[in-house]
XYZ file of N, CA and C in Angstrom:
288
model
N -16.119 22.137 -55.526
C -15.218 21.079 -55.157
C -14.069 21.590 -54.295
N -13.411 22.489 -54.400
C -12.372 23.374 -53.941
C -12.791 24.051 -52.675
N -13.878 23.651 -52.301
C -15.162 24.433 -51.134
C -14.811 22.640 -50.297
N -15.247 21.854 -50.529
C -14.901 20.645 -49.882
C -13.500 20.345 -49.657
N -13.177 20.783 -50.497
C -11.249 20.747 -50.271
C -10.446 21.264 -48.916
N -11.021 22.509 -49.243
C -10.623 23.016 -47.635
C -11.503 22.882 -46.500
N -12.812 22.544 -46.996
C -13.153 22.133 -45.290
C -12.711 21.180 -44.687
N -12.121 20.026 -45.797
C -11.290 18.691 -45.276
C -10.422 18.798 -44.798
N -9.512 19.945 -45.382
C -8.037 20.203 -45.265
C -8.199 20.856 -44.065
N -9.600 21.671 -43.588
C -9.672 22.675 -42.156
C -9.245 21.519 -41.019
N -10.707 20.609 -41.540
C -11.205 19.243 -40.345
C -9.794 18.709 -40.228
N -9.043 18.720 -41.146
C -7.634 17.570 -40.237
C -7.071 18.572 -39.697
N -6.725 19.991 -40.148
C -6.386 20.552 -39.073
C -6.458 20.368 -37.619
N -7.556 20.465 -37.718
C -8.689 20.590 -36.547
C -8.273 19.064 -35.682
N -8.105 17.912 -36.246
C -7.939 16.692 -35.916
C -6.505 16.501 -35.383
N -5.881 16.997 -36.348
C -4.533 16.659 -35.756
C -4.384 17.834 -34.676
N -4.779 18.769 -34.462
C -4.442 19.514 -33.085
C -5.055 18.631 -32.289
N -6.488 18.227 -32.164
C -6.991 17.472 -31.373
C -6.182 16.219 -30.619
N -5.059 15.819 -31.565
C -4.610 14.783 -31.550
C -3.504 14.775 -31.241
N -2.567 16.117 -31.453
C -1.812 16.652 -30.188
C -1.954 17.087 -28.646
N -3.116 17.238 -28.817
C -3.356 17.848 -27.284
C -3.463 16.280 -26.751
N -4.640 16.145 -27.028
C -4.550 14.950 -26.256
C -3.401 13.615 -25.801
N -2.401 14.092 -26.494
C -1.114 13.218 -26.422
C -0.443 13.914 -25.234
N -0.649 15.396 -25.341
C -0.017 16.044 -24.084
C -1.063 16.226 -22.999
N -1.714 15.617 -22.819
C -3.164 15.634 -21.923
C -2.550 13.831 -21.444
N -2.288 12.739 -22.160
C -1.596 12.096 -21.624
C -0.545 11.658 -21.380
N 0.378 12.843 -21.552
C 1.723 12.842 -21.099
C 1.901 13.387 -19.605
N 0.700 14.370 -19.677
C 0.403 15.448 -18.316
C -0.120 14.698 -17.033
N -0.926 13.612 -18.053
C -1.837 12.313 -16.607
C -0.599 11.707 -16.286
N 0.251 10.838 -17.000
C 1.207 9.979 -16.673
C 2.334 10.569 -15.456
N 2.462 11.819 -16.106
C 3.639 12.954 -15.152
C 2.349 12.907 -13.760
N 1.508 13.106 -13.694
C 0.608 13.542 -12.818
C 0.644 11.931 -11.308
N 0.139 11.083 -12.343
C 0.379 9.856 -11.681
C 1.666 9.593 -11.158
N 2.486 9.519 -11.639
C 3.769 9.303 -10.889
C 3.854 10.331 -9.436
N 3.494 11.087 -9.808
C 3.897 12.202 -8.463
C 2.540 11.906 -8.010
N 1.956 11.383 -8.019
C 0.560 10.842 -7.094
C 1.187 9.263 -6.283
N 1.772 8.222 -6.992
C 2.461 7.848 -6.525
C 3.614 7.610 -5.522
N 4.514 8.949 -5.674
C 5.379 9.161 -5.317
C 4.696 9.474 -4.053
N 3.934 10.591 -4.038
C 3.159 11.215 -2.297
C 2.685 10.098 -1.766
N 2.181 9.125 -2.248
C 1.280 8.102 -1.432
C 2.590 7.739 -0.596
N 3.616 7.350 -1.231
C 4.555 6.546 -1.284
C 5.340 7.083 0.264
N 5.456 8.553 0.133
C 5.969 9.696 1.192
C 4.813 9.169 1.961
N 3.995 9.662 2.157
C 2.915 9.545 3.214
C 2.663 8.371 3.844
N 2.830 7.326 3.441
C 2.991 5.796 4.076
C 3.910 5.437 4.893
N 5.636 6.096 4.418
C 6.396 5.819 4.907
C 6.380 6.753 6.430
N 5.851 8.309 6.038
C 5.702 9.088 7.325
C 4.700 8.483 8.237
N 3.615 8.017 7.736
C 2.491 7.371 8.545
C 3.440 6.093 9.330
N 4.204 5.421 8.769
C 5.201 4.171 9.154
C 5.751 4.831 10.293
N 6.954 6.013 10.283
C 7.393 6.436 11.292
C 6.972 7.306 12.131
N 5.614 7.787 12.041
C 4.818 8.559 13.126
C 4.471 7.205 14.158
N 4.175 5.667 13.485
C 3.578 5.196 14.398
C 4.756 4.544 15.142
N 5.586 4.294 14.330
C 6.883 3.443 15.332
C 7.269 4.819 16.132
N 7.279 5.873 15.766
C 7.522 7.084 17.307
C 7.049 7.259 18.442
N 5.792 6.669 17.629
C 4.519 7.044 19.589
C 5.061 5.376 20.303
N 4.795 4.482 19.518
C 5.740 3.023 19.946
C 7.120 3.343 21.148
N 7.907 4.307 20.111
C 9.219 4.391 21.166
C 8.729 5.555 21.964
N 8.182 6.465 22.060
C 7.424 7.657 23.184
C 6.570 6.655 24.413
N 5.989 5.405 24.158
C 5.385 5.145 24.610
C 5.927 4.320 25.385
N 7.232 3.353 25.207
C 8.020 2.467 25.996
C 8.954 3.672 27.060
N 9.323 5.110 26.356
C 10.152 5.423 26.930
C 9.252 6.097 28.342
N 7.817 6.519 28.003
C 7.523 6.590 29.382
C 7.294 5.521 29.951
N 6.824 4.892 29.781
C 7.481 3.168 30.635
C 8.400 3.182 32.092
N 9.328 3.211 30.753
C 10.701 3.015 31.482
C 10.909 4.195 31.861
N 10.570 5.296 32.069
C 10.789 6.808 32.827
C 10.218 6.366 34.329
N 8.641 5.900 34.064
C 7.696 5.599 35.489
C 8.642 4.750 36.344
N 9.375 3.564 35.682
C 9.556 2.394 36.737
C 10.893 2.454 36.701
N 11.691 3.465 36.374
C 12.581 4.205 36.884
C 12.437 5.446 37.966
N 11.860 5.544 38.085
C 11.255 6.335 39.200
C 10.632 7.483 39.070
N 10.073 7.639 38.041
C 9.550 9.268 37.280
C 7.958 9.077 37.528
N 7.617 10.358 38.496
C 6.277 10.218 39.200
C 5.428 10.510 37.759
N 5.653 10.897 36.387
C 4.920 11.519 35.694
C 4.517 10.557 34.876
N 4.365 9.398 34.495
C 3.728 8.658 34.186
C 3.270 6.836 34.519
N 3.173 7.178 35.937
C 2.976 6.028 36.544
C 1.792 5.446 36.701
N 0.523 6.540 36.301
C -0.852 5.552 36.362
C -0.517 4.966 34.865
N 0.358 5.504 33.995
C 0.170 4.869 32.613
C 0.568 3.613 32.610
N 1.621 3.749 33.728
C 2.672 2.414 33.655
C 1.425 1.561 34.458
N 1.043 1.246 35.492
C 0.418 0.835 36.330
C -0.926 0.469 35.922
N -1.078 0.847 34.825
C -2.691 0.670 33.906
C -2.203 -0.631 32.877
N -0.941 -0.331 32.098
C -0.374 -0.885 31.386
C -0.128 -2.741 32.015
N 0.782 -2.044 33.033
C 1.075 -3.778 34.307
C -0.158 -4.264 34.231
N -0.967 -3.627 34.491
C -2.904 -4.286 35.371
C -3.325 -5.188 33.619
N -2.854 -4.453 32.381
C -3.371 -5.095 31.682
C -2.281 -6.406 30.719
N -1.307 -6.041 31.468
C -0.876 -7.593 31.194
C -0.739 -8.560 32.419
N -1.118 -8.057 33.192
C -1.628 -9.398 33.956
C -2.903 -9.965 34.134
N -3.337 -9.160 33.093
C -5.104 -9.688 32.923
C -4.855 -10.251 31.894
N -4.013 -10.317 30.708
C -3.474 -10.919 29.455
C -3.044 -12.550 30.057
N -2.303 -12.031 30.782
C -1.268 -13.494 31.258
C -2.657 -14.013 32.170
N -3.354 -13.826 32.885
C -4.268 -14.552 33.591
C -5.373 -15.131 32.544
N -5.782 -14.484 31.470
C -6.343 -14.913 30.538
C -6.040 -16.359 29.460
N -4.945 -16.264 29.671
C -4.260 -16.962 28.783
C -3.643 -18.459 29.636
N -3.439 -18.438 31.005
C -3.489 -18.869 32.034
C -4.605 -20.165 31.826
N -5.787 -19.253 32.187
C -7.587 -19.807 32.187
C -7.365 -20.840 30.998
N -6.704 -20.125 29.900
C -7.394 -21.178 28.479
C -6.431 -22.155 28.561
N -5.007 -21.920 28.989
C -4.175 -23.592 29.133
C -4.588 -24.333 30.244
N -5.131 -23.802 30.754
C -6.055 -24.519 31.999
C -7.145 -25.614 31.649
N -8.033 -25.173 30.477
C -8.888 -25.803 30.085
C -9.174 -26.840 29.049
């Protein structure tokens, strides 16, 4: 009987460690998630201002070309050609 005693008394051992870890196994996910969170969170906002940069990189050669800056004038001039294919497009359909 005293032979069953302690294997019971082993097994909760055994249980309640089990039953600690795993509390710090989800204390470790929760900590884990948040800072998974948090990066998405960073990375969205950098993805946000990488694209509004090429946005303002992209007006400022613009306005460099048609200010008189030979270095990006087929861009500018590609750019014009395609809004006046916009505005002629758009033209056609109030037309119709």
């Amino acid at each position: 009987m005293s032979e069953i005693r302690g294997i019971v008394d082993s097994l909760e051992v055994r249980f309640q460690m089990l039953v600690n870890k795993l509390e710090n196994l989800k204390q470790a996910n929760n900590e884990l998630t948040l800072k998974l969170k948090y990066s998405e969170a960073i990375i969205q906002k950098q993805a946000d201002e990488i694209k509004t940069l090429k946005a303002d990189f992209d007006s400022i050669k613009i306005t460099n070309s048609l200010l008189g800056s030979d270095e990006y004038k087929r861009d500018t001039k590609l750019k014009i050609n395609s809004l006046i294919k916009e505005i002629d497009y758009c033209i056609a359909q109030l037309s119709d």
